[in-house]
PDB file of C-alpha atoms in Angstrom:
ATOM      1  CA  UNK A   1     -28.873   5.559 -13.351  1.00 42.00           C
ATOM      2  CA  UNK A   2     -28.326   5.932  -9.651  1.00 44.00           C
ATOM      3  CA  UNK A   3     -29.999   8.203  -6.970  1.00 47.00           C
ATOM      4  CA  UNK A   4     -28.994  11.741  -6.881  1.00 48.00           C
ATOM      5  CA  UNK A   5     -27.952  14.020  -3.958  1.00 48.00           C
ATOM      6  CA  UNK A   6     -28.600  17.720  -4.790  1.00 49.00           C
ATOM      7  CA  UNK A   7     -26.884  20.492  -2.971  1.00 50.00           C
ATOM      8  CA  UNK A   8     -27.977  23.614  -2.947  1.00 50.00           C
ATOM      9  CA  UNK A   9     -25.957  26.448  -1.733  1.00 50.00           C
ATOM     10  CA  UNK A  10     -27.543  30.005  -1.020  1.00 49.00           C
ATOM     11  CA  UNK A  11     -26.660  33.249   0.617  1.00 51.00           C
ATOM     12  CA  UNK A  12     -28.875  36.328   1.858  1.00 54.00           C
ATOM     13  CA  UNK A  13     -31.387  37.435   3.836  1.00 58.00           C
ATOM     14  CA  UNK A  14     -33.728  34.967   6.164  1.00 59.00           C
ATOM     15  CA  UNK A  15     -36.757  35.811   4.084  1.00 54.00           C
ATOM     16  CA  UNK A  16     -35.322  35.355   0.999  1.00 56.00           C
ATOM     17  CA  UNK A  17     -33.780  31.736   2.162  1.00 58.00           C
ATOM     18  CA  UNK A  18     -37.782  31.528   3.132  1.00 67.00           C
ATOM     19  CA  UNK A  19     -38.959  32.074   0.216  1.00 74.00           C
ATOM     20  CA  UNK A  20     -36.537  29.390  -1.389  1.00 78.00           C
ATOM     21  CA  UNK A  21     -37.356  27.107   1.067  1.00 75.00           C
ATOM     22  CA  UNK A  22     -40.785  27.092   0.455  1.00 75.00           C
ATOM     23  CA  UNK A  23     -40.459  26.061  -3.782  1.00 89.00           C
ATOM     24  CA  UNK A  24     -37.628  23.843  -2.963  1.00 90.00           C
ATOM     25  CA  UNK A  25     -39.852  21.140  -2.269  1.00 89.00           C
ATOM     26  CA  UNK A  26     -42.251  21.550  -5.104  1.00 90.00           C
ATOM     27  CA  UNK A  27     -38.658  21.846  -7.338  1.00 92.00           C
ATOM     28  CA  UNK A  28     -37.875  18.105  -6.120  1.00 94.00           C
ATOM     29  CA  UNK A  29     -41.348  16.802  -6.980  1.00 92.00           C
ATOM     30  CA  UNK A  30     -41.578  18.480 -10.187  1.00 94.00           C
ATOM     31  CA  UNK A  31     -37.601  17.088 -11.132  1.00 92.00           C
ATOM     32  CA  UNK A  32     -38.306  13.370 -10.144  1.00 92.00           C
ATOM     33  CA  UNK A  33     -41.978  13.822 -12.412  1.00 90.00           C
ATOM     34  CA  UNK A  34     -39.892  15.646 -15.453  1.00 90.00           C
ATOM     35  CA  UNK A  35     -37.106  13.643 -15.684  1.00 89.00           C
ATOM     36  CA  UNK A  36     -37.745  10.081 -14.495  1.00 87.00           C
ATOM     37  CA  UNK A  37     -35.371  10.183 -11.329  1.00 91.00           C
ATOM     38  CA  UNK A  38     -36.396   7.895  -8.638  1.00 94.00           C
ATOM     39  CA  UNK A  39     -35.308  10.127  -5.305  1.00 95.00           C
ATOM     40  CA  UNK A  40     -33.741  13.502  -4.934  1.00 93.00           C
ATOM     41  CA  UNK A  41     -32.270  15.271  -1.979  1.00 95.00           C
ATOM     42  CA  UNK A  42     -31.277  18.812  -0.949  1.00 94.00           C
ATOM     43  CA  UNK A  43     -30.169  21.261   1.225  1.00 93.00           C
ATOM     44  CA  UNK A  44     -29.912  24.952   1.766  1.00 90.00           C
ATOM     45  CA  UNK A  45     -27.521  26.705   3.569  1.00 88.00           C
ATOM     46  CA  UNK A  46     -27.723  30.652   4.208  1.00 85.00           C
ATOM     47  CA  UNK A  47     -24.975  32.558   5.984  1.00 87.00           C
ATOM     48  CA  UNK A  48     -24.019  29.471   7.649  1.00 91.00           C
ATOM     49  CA  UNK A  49     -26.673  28.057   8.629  1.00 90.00           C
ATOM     50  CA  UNK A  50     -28.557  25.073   7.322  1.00 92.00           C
ATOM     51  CA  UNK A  51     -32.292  26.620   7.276  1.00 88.00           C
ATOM     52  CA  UNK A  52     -33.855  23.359   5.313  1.00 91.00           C
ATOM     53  CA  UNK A  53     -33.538  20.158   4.036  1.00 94.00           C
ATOM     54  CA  UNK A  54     -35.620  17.783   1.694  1.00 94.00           C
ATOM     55  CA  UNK A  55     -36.274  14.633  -0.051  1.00 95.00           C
ATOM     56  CA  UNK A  56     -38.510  13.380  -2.408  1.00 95.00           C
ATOM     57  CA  UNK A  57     -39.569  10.319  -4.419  1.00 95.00           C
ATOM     58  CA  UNK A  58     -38.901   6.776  -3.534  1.00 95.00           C
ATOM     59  CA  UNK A  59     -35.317   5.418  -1.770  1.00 95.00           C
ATOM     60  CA  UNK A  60     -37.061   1.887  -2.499  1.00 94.00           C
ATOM     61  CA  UNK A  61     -39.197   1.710  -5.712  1.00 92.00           C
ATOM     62  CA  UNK A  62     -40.094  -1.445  -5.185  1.00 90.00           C
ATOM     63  CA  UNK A  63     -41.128  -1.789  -1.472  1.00 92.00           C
ATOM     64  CA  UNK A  64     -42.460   2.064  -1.709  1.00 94.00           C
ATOM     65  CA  UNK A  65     -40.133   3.343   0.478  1.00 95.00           C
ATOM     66  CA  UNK A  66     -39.928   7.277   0.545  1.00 96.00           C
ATOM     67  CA  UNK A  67     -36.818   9.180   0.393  1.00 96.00           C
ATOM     68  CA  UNK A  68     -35.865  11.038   3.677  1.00 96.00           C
ATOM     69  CA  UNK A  69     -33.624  14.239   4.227  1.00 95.00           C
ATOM     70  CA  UNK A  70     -31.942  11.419   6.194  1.00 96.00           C
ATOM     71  CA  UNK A  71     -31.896   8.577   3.620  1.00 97.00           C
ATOM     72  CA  UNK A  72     -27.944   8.303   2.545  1.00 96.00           C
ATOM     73  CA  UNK A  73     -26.711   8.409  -1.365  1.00 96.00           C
ATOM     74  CA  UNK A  74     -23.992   7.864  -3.112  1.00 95.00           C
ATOM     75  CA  UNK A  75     -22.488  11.210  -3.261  1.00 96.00           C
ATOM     76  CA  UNK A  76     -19.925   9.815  -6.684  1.00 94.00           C
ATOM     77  CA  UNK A  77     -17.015  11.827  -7.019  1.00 95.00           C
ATOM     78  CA  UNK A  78     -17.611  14.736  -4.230  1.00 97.00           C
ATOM     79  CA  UNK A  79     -16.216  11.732  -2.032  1.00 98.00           C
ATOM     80  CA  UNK A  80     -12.967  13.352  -4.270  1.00 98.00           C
ATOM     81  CA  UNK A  81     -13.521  16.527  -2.128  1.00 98.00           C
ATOM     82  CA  UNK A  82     -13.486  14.869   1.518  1.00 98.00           C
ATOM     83  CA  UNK A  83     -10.653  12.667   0.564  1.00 98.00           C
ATOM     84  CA  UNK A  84      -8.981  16.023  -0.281  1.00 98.00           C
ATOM     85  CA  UNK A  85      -9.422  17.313   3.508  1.00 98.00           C
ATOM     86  CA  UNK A  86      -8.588  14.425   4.625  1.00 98.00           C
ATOM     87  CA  UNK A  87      -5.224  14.148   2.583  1.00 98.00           C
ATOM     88  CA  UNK A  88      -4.642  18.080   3.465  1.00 98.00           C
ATOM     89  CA  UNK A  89      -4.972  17.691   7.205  1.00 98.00           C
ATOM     90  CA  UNK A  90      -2.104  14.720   7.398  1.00 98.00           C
ATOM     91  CA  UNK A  91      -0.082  17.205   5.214  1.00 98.00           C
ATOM     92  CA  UNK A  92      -0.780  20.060   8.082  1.00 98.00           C
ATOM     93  CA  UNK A  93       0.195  17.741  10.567  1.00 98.00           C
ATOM     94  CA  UNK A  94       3.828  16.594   9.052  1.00 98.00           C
ATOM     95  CA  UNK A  95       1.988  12.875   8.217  1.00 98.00           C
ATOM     96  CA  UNK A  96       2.051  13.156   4.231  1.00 98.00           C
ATOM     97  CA  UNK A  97       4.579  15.174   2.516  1.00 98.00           C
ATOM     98  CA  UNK A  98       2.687  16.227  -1.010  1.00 98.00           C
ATOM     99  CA  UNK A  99       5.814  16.501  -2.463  1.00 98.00           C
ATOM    100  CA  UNK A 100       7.375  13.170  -1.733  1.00 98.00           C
ATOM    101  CA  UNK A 101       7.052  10.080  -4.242  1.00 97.00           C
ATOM    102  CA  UNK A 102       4.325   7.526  -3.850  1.00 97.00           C
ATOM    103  CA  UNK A 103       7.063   5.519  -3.475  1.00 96.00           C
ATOM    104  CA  UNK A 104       7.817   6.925   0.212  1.00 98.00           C
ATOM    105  CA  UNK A 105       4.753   5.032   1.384  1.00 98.00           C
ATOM    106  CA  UNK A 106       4.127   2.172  -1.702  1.00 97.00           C
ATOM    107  CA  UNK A 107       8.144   1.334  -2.050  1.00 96.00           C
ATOM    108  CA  UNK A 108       6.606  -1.641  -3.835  1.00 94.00           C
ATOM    109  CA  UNK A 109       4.216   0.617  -6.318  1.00 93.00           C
ATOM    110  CA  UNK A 110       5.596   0.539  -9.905  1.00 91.00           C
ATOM    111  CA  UNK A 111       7.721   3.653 -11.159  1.00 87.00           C
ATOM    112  CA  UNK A 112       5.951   5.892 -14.146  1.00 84.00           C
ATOM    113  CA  UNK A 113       7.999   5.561 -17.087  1.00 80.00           C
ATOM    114  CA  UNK A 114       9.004   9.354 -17.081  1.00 81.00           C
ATOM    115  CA  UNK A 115       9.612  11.386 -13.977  1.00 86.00           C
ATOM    116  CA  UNK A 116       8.330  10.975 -10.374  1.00 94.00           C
ATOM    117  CA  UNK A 117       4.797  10.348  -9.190  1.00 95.00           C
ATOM    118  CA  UNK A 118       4.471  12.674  -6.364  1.00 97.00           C
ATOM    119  CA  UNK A 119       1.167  12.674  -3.690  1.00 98.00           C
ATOM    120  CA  UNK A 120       0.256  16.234  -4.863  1.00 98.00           C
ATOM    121  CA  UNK A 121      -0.173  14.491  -8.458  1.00 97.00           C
ATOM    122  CA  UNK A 122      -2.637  12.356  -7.184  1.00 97.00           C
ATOM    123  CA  UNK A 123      -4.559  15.326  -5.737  1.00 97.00           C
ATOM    124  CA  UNK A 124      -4.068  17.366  -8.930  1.00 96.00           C
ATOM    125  CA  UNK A 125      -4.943  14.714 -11.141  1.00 96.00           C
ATOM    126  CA  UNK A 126      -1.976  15.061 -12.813  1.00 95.00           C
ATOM    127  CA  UNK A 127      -0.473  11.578 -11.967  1.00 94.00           C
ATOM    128  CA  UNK A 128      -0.715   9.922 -15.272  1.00 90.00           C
ATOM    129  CA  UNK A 129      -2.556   7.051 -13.448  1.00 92.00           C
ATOM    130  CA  UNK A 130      -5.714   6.325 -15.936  1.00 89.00           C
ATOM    131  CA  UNK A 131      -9.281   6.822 -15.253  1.00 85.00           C
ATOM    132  CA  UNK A 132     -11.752   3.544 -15.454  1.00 80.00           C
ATOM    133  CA  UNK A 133     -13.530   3.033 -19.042  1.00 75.00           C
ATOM    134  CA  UNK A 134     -17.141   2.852 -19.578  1.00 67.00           C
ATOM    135  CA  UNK A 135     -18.711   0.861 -17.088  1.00 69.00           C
ATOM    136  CA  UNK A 136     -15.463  -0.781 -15.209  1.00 66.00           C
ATOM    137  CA  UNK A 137     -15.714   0.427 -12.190  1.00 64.00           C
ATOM    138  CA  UNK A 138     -19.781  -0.365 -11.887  1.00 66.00           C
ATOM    139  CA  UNK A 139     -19.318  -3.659 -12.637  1.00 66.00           C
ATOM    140  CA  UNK A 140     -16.906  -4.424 -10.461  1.00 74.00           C
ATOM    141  CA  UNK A 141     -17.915  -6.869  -7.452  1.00 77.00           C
ATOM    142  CA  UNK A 142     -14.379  -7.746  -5.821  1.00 87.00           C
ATOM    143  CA  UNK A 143     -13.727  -6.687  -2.644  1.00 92.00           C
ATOM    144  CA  UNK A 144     -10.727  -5.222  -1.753  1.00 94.00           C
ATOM    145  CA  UNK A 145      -9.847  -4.968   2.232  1.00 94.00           C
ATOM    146  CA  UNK A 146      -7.169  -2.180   1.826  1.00 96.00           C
ATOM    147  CA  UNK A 147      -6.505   0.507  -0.606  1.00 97.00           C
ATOM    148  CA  UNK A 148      -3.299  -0.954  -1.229  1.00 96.00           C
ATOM    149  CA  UNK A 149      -4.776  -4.159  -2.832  1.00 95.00           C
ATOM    150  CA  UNK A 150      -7.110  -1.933  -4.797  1.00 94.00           C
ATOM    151  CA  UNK A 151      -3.914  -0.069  -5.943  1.00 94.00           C
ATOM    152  CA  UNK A 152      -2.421  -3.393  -7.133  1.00 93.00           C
ATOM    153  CA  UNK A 153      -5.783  -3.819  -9.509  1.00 88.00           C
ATOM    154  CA  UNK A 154      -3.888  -0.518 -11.103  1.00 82.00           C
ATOM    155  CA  UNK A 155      -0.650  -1.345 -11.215  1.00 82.00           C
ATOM    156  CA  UNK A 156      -0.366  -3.320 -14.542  1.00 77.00           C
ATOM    157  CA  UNK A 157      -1.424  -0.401 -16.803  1.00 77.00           C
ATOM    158  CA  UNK A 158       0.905   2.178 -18.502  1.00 78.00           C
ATOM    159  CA  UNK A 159       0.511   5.886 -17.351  1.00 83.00           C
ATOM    160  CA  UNK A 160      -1.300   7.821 -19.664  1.00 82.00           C
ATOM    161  CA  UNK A 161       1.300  10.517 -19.597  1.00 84.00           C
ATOM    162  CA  UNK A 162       4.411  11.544 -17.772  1.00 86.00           C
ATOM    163  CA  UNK A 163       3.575  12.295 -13.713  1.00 87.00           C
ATOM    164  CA  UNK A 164       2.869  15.770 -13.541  1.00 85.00           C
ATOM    165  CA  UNK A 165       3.003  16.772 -17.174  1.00 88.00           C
ATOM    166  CA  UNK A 166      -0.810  17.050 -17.718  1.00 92.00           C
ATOM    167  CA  UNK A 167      -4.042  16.945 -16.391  1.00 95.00           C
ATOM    168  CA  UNK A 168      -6.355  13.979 -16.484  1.00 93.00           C
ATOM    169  CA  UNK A 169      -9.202  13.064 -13.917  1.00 94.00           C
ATOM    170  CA  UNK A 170      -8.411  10.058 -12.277  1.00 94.00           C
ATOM    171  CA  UNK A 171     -10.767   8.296  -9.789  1.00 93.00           C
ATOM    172  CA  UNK A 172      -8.296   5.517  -9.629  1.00 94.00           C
ATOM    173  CA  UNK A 173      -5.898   7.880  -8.834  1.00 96.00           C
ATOM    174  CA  UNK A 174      -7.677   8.843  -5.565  1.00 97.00           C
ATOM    175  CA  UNK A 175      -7.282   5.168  -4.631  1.00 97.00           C
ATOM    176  CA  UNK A 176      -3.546   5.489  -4.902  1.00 97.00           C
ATOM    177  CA  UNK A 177      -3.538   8.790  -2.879  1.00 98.00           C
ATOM    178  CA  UNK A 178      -6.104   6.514   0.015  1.00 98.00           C
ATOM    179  CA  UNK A 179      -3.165   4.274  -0.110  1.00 98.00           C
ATOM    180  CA  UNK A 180      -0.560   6.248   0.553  1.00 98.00           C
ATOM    181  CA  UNK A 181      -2.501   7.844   3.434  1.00 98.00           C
ATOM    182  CA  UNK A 182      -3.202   4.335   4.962  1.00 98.00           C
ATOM    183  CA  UNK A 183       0.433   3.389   4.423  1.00 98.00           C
ATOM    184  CA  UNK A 184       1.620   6.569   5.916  1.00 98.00           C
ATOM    185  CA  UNK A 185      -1.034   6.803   9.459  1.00 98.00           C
ATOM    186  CA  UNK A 186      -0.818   2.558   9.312  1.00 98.00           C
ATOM    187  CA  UNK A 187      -4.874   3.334   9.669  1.00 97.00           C
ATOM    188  CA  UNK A 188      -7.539   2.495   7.526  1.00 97.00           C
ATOM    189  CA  UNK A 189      -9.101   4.753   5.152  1.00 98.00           C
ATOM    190  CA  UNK A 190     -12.335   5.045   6.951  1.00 98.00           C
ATOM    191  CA  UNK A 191     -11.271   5.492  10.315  1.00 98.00           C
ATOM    192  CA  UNK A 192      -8.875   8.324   8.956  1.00 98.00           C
ATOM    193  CA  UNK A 193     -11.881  10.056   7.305  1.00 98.00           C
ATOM    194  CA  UNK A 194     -14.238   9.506  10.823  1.00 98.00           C
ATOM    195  CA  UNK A 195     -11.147  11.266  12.684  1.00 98.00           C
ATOM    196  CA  UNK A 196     -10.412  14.142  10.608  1.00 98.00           C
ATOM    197  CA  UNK A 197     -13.403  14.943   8.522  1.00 98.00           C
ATOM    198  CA  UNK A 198     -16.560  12.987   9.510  1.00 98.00           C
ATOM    199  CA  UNK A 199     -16.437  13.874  12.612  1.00 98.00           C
ATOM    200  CA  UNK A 200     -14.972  17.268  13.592  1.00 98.00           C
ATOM    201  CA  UNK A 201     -17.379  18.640  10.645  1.00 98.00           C
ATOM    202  CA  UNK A 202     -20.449  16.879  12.792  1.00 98.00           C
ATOM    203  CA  UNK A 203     -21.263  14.053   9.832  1.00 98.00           C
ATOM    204  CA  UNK A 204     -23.091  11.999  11.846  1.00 97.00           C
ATOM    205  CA  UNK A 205     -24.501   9.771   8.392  1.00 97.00           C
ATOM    206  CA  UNK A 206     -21.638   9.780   6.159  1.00 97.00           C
ATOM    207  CA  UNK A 207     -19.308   6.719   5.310  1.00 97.00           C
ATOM    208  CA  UNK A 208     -18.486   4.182   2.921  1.00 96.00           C
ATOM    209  CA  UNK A 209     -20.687   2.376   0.707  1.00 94.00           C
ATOM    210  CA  UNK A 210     -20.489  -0.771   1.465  1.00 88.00           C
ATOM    211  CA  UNK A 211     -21.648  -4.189  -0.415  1.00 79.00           C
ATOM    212  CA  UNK A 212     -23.595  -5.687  -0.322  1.00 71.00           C
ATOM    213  CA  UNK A 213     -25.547  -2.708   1.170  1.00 67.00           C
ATOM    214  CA  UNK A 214     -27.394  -4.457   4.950  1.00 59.00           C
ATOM    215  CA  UNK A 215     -28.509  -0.201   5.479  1.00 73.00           C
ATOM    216  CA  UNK A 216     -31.982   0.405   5.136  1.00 78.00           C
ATOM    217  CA  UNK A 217     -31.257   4.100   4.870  1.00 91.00           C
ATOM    218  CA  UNK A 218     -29.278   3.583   2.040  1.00 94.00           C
ATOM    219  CA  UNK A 219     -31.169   4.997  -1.090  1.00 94.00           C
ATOM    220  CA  UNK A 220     -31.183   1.530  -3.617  1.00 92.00           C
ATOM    221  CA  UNK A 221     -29.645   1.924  -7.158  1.00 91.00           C
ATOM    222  CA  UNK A 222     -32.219   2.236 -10.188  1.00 91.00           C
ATOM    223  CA  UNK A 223     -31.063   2.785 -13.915  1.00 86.00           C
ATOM    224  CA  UNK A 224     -33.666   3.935 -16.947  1.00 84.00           C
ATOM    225  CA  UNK A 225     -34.469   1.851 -19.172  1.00 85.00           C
ATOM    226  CA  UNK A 226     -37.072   3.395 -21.909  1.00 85.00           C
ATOM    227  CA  UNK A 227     -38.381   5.016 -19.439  1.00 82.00           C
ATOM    228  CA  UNK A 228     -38.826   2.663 -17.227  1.00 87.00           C
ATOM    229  CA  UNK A 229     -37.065   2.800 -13.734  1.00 88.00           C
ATOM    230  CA  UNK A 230     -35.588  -0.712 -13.272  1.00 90.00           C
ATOM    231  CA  UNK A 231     -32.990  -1.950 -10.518  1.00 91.00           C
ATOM    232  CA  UNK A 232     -29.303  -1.489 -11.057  1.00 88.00           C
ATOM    233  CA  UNK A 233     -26.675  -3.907 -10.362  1.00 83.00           C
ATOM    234  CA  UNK A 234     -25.613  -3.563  -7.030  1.00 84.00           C
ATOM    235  CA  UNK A 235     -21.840  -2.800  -7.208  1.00 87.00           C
ATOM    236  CA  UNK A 236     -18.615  -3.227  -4.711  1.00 91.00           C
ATOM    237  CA  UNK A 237     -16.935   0.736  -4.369  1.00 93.00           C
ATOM    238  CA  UNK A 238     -14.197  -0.370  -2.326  1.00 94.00           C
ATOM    239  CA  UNK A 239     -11.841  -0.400  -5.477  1.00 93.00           C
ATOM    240  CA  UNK A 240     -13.114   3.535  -5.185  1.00 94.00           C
ATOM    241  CA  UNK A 241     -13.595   4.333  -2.039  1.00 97.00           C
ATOM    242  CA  UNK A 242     -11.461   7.931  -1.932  1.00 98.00           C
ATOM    243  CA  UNK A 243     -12.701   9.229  -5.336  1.00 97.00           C
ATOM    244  CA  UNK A 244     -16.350   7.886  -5.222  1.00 95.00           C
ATOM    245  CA  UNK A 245     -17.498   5.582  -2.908  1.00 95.00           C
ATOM    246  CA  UNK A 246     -19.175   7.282   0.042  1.00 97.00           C
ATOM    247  CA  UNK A 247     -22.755   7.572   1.161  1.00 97.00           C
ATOM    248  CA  UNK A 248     -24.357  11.380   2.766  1.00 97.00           C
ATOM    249  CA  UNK A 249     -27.246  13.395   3.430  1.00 97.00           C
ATOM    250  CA  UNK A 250     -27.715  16.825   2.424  1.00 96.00           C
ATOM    251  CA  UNK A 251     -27.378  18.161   5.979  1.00 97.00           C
ATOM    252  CA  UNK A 252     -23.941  16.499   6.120  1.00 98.00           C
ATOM    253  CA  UNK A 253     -22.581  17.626   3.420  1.00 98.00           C
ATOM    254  CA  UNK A 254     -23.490  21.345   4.324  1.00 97.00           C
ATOM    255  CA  UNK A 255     -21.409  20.480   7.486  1.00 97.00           C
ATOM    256  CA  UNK A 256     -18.307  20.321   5.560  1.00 98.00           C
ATOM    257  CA  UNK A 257     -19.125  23.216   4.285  1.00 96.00           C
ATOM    258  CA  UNK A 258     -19.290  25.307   7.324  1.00 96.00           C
TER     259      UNK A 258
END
């Protein structure tokens, strides 16, 4: 079980965002006592405007360390949703054509068995490209200093089906489409996302998760066990990074929304 990040996104009047604000706190405390959770975050936004965040329970168990509005989780698969932006933004700018083949910007990438994987697959999940089983990509400790090399950990499995024939969520497939956006920019994936998401949005405490983790504002990982909150295995995300391996705050990620 790993640390949550709750978003919470509201509209109306200042007194009734008030009003929310004032249980929203009580709502953490009461989730991390029901359910067992170690830490949860949140965040309001009303009309634009981020009018509270809040943390509770422990980002360290062990050591007692309390959760922060600023302490940074894993934010899993809405990583999917800046990688999106990010992807979008090169295709504004003439960068990435979404309907070229991978091959464009992998030449070296292996061809699907039926028809042609274009970049818009990747983003619609319709790329054929498998999605990891049961605990593969948690276990996982290799580091991998490009996307490209994490493609290659791909690149010996057969397509599920035919490249834009069906639908079938795909974090690995989010590490092709990284690829192809390094390939294209010759940049790395993070700097890409600091330059056209991070930081025009203002998210000042957002980046990869990296391993092992030296951040002590990082929340630590914690599964349950019987009960029992125990440590998790501390796990390498670079294989990831595009469709689930960045760490936020609330506040940030109600800066990409504005």
């Amino acid at each position: 079980m790993r640390h949550l990040a709750l978003l919470v996104l509201l509209s109306g009047s200042p007194v009734f965002a008030g009003e929310v604000a004032e249980q929203a706190q009580a709502y953490l405390q009461q989730a991390i006592e029901q359910h067992g959770i170690p830490a949860l975050s949140a965040g309001i936004l009303v009309d634009g405007e981020i009018v509270w965040t809040g943390a509770a329970g422990f980002a360290d168990v062990d050591n007692q360390i309390e959760a922060t509005p600023q302490t940074k989780f894993r934010i899993a698969s809405l990583s999917k949703v800046l990688t999106a932006a990010a992807a979008l933004r090169l295709a504004e700018q003439g960068v990435v054509d979404l309907d070229a083949s991978v091959r464009r910007y992998l030449p070296d990438y292996p061809a699907p068995r039926k028809g042609t994987m274009q970049v818009m697959h990747l983003l619609e999940h319709t790329s054929g490209i498998r999605h990891s089983k049961g605990d593969e990509s948690r276990l996982i400790t290799t580091h991998y200093d490009t996307l490209r090399d994490a493609a290659r950990y791909l690149e010996d499995r057969k397509t599920a089906s035919a490249s834009g024939a069906k639908y079938r969520y795909s974090s690995f497939g989010f590490t092709v489409l990284g690829a192809v956006m390094e390939a294209a920019t010759e940049t790395s994936f993070e700097s890409l996302m600091r330059k056209h998401v991070w930081e025009p949005a203002g998210m000042q405490r957002t980046g990869l998760d990296t391993f092992p983790s030296s951040s002590a504002d990082v929340a630590r990982l914690y599964r349950n066990e019987g009960g029992k909150i125990l440590p998790d295995l501390e796990n390498d995300l670079s294989l990831i990074y595009p469709g689930g391996g960045m760490v936020s705050t609330p506040e940030d990620l109600l800066r990409f929304v504005i």
